[in-house]
């Protein structure tokens, strides 16, 4: 059934880049997001995340902050300094909820901060809200 060429994707399927060094978490989020209709790319560390983001230009990035090789803080900074990727929203995920982590994540350029563990449904809601075109004209 699959001839090697990619079938044309319907334009409404958004691409999410899931970055997490913990296999179970990455696979759980990736499988759930694919199940609810997103396309998903995955990366295991900050270097891979930056490379994948520059290559695939995802619609949104879920970035775990504690990553090997290059951490999520540095990867986010690099993405936000790169013209190709700076407009892609980044959701910083951290299991270390310390006072100031959300602020630090925003200073690094993250658009949202989510404490782990979080339910895939909650992440999906957050992603959908962030990807909605703003309807500023229709609201007073």
PDB file of N, CA and C in Angstrom, residues 9-83:
ATOM      1  N   UNK A   9      -0.080  15.169   2.968  1.00  0.00           N
ATOM      2  CA  UNK A   9      -0.709  15.313   4.282  1.00  0.00           C
ATOM      3  C   UNK A   9      -1.810  16.355   4.202  1.00  0.00           C
ATOM      4  N   UNK A  10      -2.944  16.099   4.856  1.00  0.00           N
ATOM      5  CA  UNK A  10      -3.926  17.175   4.929  1.00  0.00           C
ATOM      6  C   UNK A  10      -3.308  18.346   5.682  1.00  0.00           C
ATOM      7  N   UNK A  11      -3.549  19.573   5.227  1.00  0.00           N
ATOM      8  CA  UNK A  11      -2.836  20.716   5.788  1.00  0.00           C
ATOM      9  C   UNK A  11      -3.115  20.959   7.269  1.00  0.00           C
ATOM     10  N   UNK A  12      -4.225  20.408   7.800  1.00  0.00           N
ATOM     11  CA  UNK A  12      -4.535  20.719   9.204  1.00  0.00           C
ATOM     12  C   UNK A  12      -3.733  19.885  10.198  1.00  0.00           C
ATOM     13  N   UNK A  13      -2.980  18.891   9.720  1.00  0.00           N
ATOM     14  CA  UNK A  13      -2.179  18.091  10.663  1.00  0.00           C
ATOM     15  C   UNK A  13      -0.918  18.842  11.029  1.00  0.00           C
ATOM     16  N   UNK A  14      -0.878  19.339  12.243  1.00  0.00           N
ATOM     17  CA  UNK A  14       0.266  20.118  12.701  1.00  0.00           C
ATOM     18  C   UNK A  14       1.389  19.192  13.142  1.00  0.00           C
ATOM     19  N   UNK A  15       2.618  19.664  12.985  1.00  0.00           N
ATOM     20  CA  UNK A  15       3.782  18.871  13.361  1.00  0.00           C
ATOM     21  C   UNK A  15       4.298  19.317  14.721  1.00  0.00           C
ATOM     22  N   UNK A  16       4.381  18.348  15.632  1.00  0.00           N
ATOM     23  CA  UNK A  16       4.892  18.601  16.980  1.00  0.00           C
ATOM     24  C   UNK A  16       6.243  17.906  17.114  1.00  0.00           C
ATOM     25  N   UNK A  17       7.244  18.642  17.599  1.00  0.00           N
ATOM     26  CA  UNK A  17       8.537  18.023  17.904  1.00  0.00           C
ATOM     27  C   UNK A  17       8.574  17.756  19.404  1.00  0.00           C
ATOM     28  N   UNK A  18       8.670  16.464  19.766  1.00  0.00           N
ATOM     29  CA  UNK A  18       8.702  16.060  21.173  1.00  0.00           C
ATOM     30  C   UNK A  18      10.153  15.760  21.551  1.00  0.00           C
ATOM     31  N   UNK A  19      10.692  16.550  22.489  1.00  0.00           N
ATOM     32  CA  UNK A  19      12.084  16.386  22.898  1.00  0.00           C
ATOM     33  C   UNK A  19      12.123  15.916  24.347  1.00  0.00           C
ATOM     34  N   UNK A  20      12.581  14.679  24.553  1.00  0.00           N
ATOM     35  CA  UNK A  20      12.669  14.130  25.906  1.00  0.00           C
ATOM     36  C   UNK A  20      13.688  12.999  25.873  1.00  0.00           C
ATOM     37  N   UNK A  21      14.604  12.970  26.841  1.00  0.00           N
ATOM     38  CA  UNK A  21      15.606  11.903  26.839  1.00  0.00           C
ATOM     39  C   UNK A  21      15.075  10.634  27.486  1.00  0.00           C
ATOM     40  N   UNK A  22      13.924  10.719  28.141  1.00  0.00           N
ATOM     41  CA  UNK A  22      13.346   9.555  28.803  1.00  0.00           C
ATOM     42  C   UNK A  22      12.418   8.846  27.811  1.00  0.00           C
ATOM     43  N   UNK A  23      12.824   7.646  27.369  1.00  0.00           N
ATOM     44  CA  UNK A  23      12.118   6.967  26.286  1.00  0.00           C
ATOM     45  C   UNK A  23      10.621   6.828  26.539  1.00  0.00           C
ATOM     46  N   UNK A  24      10.262   6.408  27.758  1.00  0.00           N
ATOM     47  CA  UNK A  24       8.841   6.171  28.047  1.00  0.00           C
ATOM     48  C   UNK A  24       8.025   7.447  27.885  1.00  0.00           C
ATOM     49  N   UNK A  25       8.533   8.544  28.413  1.00  0.00           N
ATOM     50  CA  UNK A  25       7.801   9.807  28.328  1.00  0.00           C
ATOM     51  C   UNK A  25       7.691  10.262  26.877  1.00  0.00           C
ATOM     52  N   UNK A  26       8.805  10.196  26.164  1.00  0.00           N
ATOM     53  CA  UNK A  26       8.810  10.650  24.768  1.00  0.00           C
ATOM     54  C   UNK A  26       7.832   9.829  23.939  1.00  0.00           C
ATOM     55  N   UNK A  27       7.883   8.504  24.125  1.00  0.00           N
ATOM     56  CA  UNK A  27       6.996   7.639  23.338  1.00  0.00           C
ATOM     57  C   UNK A  27       5.539   7.833  23.722  1.00  0.00           C
ATOM     58  N   UNK A  28       5.285   8.016  25.026  1.00  0.00           N
ATOM     59  CA  UNK A  28       3.900   8.215  25.460  1.00  0.00           C
ATOM     60  C   UNK A  28       3.322   9.482  24.833  1.00  0.00           C
ATOM     61  N   UNK A  29       4.068  10.583  24.924  1.00  0.00           N
ATOM     62  CA  UNK A  29       3.568  11.840  24.348  1.00  0.00           C
ATOM     63  C   UNK A  29       3.438  11.722  22.831  1.00  0.00           C
ATOM     64  N   UNK A  30       4.445  11.118  22.187  1.00  0.00           N
ATOM     65  CA  UNK A  30       4.424  10.997  20.726  1.00  0.00           C
ATOM     66  C   UNK A  30       3.225  10.160  20.274  1.00  0.00           C
ATOM     67  N   UNK A  31       3.023   9.015  20.920  1.00  0.00           N
ATOM     68  CA  UNK A  31       1.906   8.144  20.522  1.00  0.00           C
ATOM     69  C   UNK A  31       0.565   8.825  20.753  1.00  0.00           C
ATOM     70  N   UNK A  32       0.445   9.491  21.903  1.00  0.00           N
ATOM     71  CA  UNK A  32      -0.817  10.154  22.198  1.00  0.00           C
ATOM     72  C   UNK A  32      -1.096  11.262  21.177  1.00  0.00           C
ATOM     73  N   UNK A  33      -0.093  12.073  20.888  1.00  0.00           N
ATOM     74  CA  UNK A  33      -0.296  13.192  19.967  1.00  0.00           C
ATOM     75  C   UNK A  33      -0.601  12.704  18.554  1.00  0.00           C
ATOM     76  N   UNK A  34       0.028  11.598  18.146  1.00  0.00           N
ATOM     77  CA  UNK A  34      -0.296  11.029  16.834  1.00  0.00           C
ATOM     78  C   UNK A  34      -1.735  10.516  16.840  1.00  0.00           C
ATOM     79  N   UNK A  35      -2.128   9.889  17.934  1.00  0.00           N
ATOM     80  CA  UNK A  35      -3.481   9.349  18.069  1.00  0.00           C
ATOM     81  C   UNK A  35      -4.529  10.453  17.930  1.00  0.00           C
ATOM     82  N   UNK A  36      -4.249  11.648  18.472  1.00  0.00           N
ATOM     83  CA  UNK A  36      -5.239  12.729  18.400  1.00  0.00           C
ATOM     84  C   UNK A  36      -5.059  13.600  17.156  1.00  0.00           C
ATOM     85  N   UNK A  37      -4.203  13.159  16.230  1.00  0.00           N
ATOM     86  CA  UNK A  37      -4.193  13.808  14.923  1.00  0.00           C
ATOM     87  C   UNK A  37      -3.015  14.692  14.580  1.00  0.00           C
ATOM     88  N   UNK A  38      -1.980  14.693  15.409  1.00  0.00           N
ATOM     89  CA  UNK A  38      -0.801  15.479  15.064  1.00  0.00           C
ATOM     90  C   UNK A  38       0.216  14.609  14.337  1.00  0.00           C
ATOM     91  N   UNK A  39       1.103  15.250  13.580  1.00  0.00           N
ATOM     92  CA  UNK A  39       2.305  14.574  13.104  1.00  0.00           C
ATOM     93  C   UNK A  39       3.350  14.790  14.184  1.00  0.00           C
ATOM     94  N   UNK A  40       4.220  13.824  14.388  1.00  0.00           N
ATOM     95  CA  UNK A  40       5.184  13.948  15.478  1.00  0.00           C
ATOM     96  C   UNK A  40       6.593  13.605  14.999  1.00  0.00           C
ATOM     97  N   UNK A  41       7.540  14.425  15.392  1.00  0.00           N
ATOM     98  CA  UNK A  41       8.974  14.129  15.257  1.00  0.00           C
ATOM     99  C   UNK A  41       9.487  14.016  16.684  1.00  0.00           C
ATOM    100  N   UNK A  42      10.539  13.233  16.909  1.00  0.00           N
ATOM    101  CA  UNK A  42      11.084  13.126  18.259  1.00  0.00           C
ATOM    102  C   UNK A  42      12.584  13.391  18.251  1.00  0.00           C
ATOM    103  N   UNK A  43      13.071  13.874  19.394  1.00  0.00           N
ATOM    104  CA  UNK A  43      14.506  14.071  19.589  1.00  0.00           C
ATOM    105  C   UNK A  43      14.833  13.681  21.022  1.00  0.00           C
ATOM    106  N   UNK A  44      16.071  13.198  21.238  1.00  0.00           N
ATOM    107  CA  UNK A  44      16.465  12.698  22.555  1.00  0.00           C
ATOM    108  C   UNK A  44      17.343  13.654  23.344  1.00  0.00           C
ATOM    109  N   UNK A  45      17.880  14.682  22.666  1.00  0.00           N
ATOM    110  CA  UNK A  45      18.729  15.634  23.377  1.00  0.00           C
ATOM    111  C   UNK A  45      18.658  16.989  22.685  1.00  0.00           C
ATOM    112  N   UNK A  46      19.292  17.981  23.286  1.00  0.00           N
ATOM    113  CA  UNK A  46      19.180  19.342  22.765  1.00  0.00           C
ATOM    114  C   UNK A  46      19.773  19.519  21.381  1.00  0.00           C
ATOM    115  N   UNK A  47      20.887  18.835  21.117  1.00  0.00           N
ATOM    116  CA  UNK A  47      21.516  18.959  19.799  1.00  0.00           C
ATOM    117  C   UNK A  47      20.581  18.409  18.725  1.00  0.00           C
ATOM    118  N   UNK A  48      20.029  17.211  19.004  1.00  0.00           N
ATOM    119  CA  UNK A  48      19.080  16.596  18.074  1.00  0.00           C
ATOM    120  C   UNK A  48      17.860  17.494  17.898  1.00  0.00           C
ATOM    121  N   UNK A  49      17.412  18.097  18.995  1.00  0.00           N
ATOM    122  CA  UNK A  49      16.229  18.967  18.945  1.00  0.00           C
ATOM    123  C   UNK A  49      16.445  20.143  17.996  1.00  0.00           C
ATOM    124  N   UNK A  50      17.604  20.779  18.118  1.00  0.00           N
ATOM    125  CA  UNK A  50      17.903  21.935  17.263  1.00  0.00           C
ATOM    126  C   UNK A  50      17.981  21.495  15.802  1.00  0.00           C
ATOM    127  N   UNK A  51      18.668  20.362  15.550  1.00  0.00           N
ATOM    128  CA  UNK A  51      18.795  19.868  14.174  1.00  0.00           C
ATOM    129  C   UNK A  51      17.434  19.516  13.581  1.00  0.00           C
ATOM    130  N   UNK A  52      16.613  18.790  14.368  1.00  0.00           N
ATOM    131  CA  UNK A  52      15.294  18.380  13.867  1.00  0.00           C
ATOM    132  C   UNK A  52      14.413  19.605  13.619  1.00  0.00           C
ATOM    133  N   UNK A  53      14.474  20.575  14.534  1.00  0.00           N
ATOM    134  CA  UNK A  53      13.643  21.773  14.381  1.00  0.00           C
ATOM    135  C   UNK A  53      14.037  22.538  13.130  1.00  0.00           C
ATOM    136  N   UNK A  54      15.339  22.653  12.872  1.00  0.00           N
ATOM    137  CA  UNK A  54      15.795  23.381  11.693  1.00  0.00           C
ATOM    138  C   UNK A  54      15.438  22.642  10.409  1.00  0.00           C
ATOM    139  N   UNK A  55      15.426  21.304  10.489  1.00  0.00           N
ATOM    140  CA  UNK A  55      15.111  20.525   9.297  1.00  0.00           C
ATOM    141  C   UNK A  55      13.626  20.404   9.032  1.00  0.00           C
ATOM    142  N   UNK A  56      12.871  20.084  10.078  1.00  0.00           N
ATOM    143  CA  UNK A  56      11.446  19.790   9.901  1.00  0.00           C
ATOM    144  C   UNK A  56      10.555  21.026  10.068  1.00  0.00           C
ATOM    145  N   UNK A  57      11.081  22.079  10.717  1.00  0.00           N
ATOM    146  CA  UNK A  57      10.301  23.280  11.009  1.00  0.00           C
ATOM    147  C   UNK A  57       8.918  22.936  11.569  1.00  0.00           C
ATOM    148  N   UNK A  58       8.887  22.337  12.767  1.00  0.00           N
ATOM    149  CA  UNK A  58       7.603  21.940  13.363  1.00  0.00           C
ATOM    150  C   UNK A  58       6.743  23.149  13.697  1.00  0.00           C
ATOM    151  N   UNK A  59       5.459  22.906  13.936  1.00  0.00           N
ATOM    152  CA  UNK A  59       4.544  23.987  14.318  1.00  0.00           C
ATOM    153  C   UNK A  59       4.728  24.364  15.782  1.00  0.00           C
ATOM    154  N   UNK A  60       5.176  23.397  16.581  1.00  0.00           N
ATOM    155  CA  UNK A  60       5.355  23.640  18.010  1.00  0.00           C
ATOM    156  C   UNK A  60       6.363  22.618  18.539  1.00  0.00           C
ATOM    157  N   UNK A  61       7.081  22.978  19.603  1.00  0.00           N
ATOM    158  CA  UNK A  61       8.096  22.094  20.169  1.00  0.00           C
ATOM    159  C   UNK A  61       7.808  21.869  21.651  1.00  0.00           C
ATOM    160  N   UNK A  62       7.768  20.605  22.063  1.00  0.00           N
ATOM    161  CA  UNK A  62       7.689  20.259  23.489  1.00  0.00           C
ATOM    162  C   UNK A  62       9.113  19.954  23.920  1.00  0.00           C
ATOM    163  N   UNK A  63       9.684  20.799  24.768  1.00  0.00           N
ATOM    164  CA  UNK A  63      11.099  20.716  25.104  1.00  0.00           C
ATOM    165  C   UNK A  63      11.298  20.366  26.569  1.00  0.00           C
ATOM    166  N   UNK A  64      11.746  19.137  26.819  1.00  0.00           N
ATOM    167  CA  UNK A  64      12.134  18.795  28.190  1.00  0.00           C
ATOM    168  C   UNK A  64      13.381  19.613  28.510  1.00  0.00           C
ATOM    169  N   UNK A  65      13.477  20.134  29.724  1.00  0.00           N
ATOM    170  CA  UNK A  65      14.602  21.011  30.042  1.00  0.00           C
ATOM    171  C   UNK A  65      15.845  20.258  30.478  1.00  0.00           C
ATOM    172  N   UNK A  66      15.675  19.094  31.112  1.00  0.00           N
ATOM    173  CA  UNK A  66      16.859  18.344  31.556  1.00  0.00           C
ATOM    174  C   UNK A  66      17.196  17.278  30.520  1.00  0.00           C
ATOM    175  N   UNK A  67      18.072  17.644  29.599  1.00  0.00           N
ATOM    176  CA  UNK A  67      18.453  16.755  28.499  1.00  0.00           C
ATOM    177  C   UNK A  67      19.961  16.536  28.517  1.00  0.00           C
ATOM    178  N   UNK A  68      20.408  15.366  27.995  1.00  0.00           N
ATOM    179  CA  UNK A  68      21.853  15.152  27.861  1.00  0.00           C
ATOM    180  C   UNK A  68      22.409  15.915  26.656  1.00  0.00           C
ATOM    181  N   UNK A  69      23.704  15.977  26.538  1.00  0.00           N
ATOM    182  CA  UNK A  69      24.456  16.605  25.446  1.00  0.00           C
ATOM    183  C   UNK A  69      24.298  18.123  25.473  1.00  0.00           C
ATOM    184  N   UNK A  70      23.088  18.600  25.238  1.00  0.00           N
ATOM    185  CA  UNK A  70      22.788  20.026  25.360  1.00  0.00           C
ATOM    186  C   UNK A  70      21.426  20.104  26.030  1.00  0.00           C
ATOM    187  N   UNK A  71      21.317  20.868  27.115  1.00  0.00           N
ATOM    188  CA  UNK A  71      20.037  20.869  27.833  1.00  0.00           C
ATOM    189  C   UNK A  71      18.973  21.695  27.107  1.00  0.00           C
ATOM    190  N   UNK A  72      17.757  21.576  27.599  1.00  0.00           N
ATOM    191  CA  UNK A  72      16.625  22.237  26.954  1.00  0.00           C
ATOM    192  C   UNK A  72      16.717  23.757  27.005  1.00  0.00           C
ATOM    193  N   UNK A  73      17.364  24.270  28.061  1.00  0.00           N
ATOM    194  CA  UNK A  73      17.523  25.734  28.147  1.00  0.00           C
ATOM    195  C   UNK A  73      18.335  26.239  26.951  1.00  0.00           C
ATOM    196  N   UNK A  74      19.506  25.587  26.753  1.00  0.00           N
ATOM    197  CA  UNK A  74      20.415  26.020  25.688  1.00  0.00           C
ATOM    198  C   UNK A  74      19.799  25.773  24.318  1.00  0.00           C
ATOM    199  N   UNK A  75      19.133  24.617  24.151  1.00  0.00           N
ATOM    200  CA  UNK A  75      18.499  24.312  22.869  1.00  0.00           C
ATOM    201  C   UNK A  75      17.431  25.363  22.555  1.00  0.00           C
ATOM    202  N   UNK A  76      16.642  25.738  23.558  1.00  0.00           N
ATOM    203  CA  UNK A  76      15.602  26.748  23.349  1.00  0.00           C
ATOM    204  C   UNK A  76      16.236  28.083  22.962  1.00  0.00           C
ATOM    205  N   UNK A  77      17.302  28.468  23.682  1.00  0.00           N
ATOM    206  CA  UNK A  77      17.999  29.726  23.350  1.00  0.00           C
ATOM    207  C   UNK A  77      18.450  29.722  21.894  1.00  0.00           C
ATOM    208  N   UNK A  78      19.047  28.605  21.475  1.00  0.00           N
ATOM    209  CA  UNK A  78      19.564  28.540  20.095  1.00  0.00           C
ATOM    210  C   UNK A  78      18.435  28.618  19.081  1.00  0.00           C
ATOM    211  N   UNK A  79      17.327  27.941  19.367  1.00  0.00           N
ATOM    212  CA  UNK A  79      16.191  27.975  18.440  1.00  0.00           C
ATOM    213  C   UNK A  79      15.634  29.389  18.329  1.00  0.00           C
ATOM    214  N   UNK A  80      15.591  30.101  19.448  1.00  0.00           N
ATOM    215  CA  UNK A  80      15.024  31.452  19.449  1.00  0.00           C
ATOM    216  C   UNK A  80      15.981  32.477  18.835  1.00  0.00           C
ATOM    217  N   UNK A  81      17.261  32.107  18.719  1.00  0.00           N
ATOM    218  CA  UNK A  81      18.230  33.021  18.088  1.00  0.00           C
ATOM    219  C   UNK A  81      18.358  32.756  16.587  1.00  0.00           C
ATOM    220  N   UNK A  82      17.748  31.674  16.120  1.00  0.00           N
ATOM    221  CA  UNK A  82      17.864  31.284  14.715  1.00  0.00           C
ATOM    222  C   UNK A  82      16.641  31.796  13.954  1.00  0.00           C
ATOM    223  N   UNK A  83      16.901  32.515  12.876  1.00  0.00           N
ATOM    224  CA  UNK A  83      15.797  33.099  12.110  1.00  0.00           C
ATOM    225  C   UNK A  83      14.784  32.059  11.643  1.00  0.00           C
TER     226      UNK A  83
END
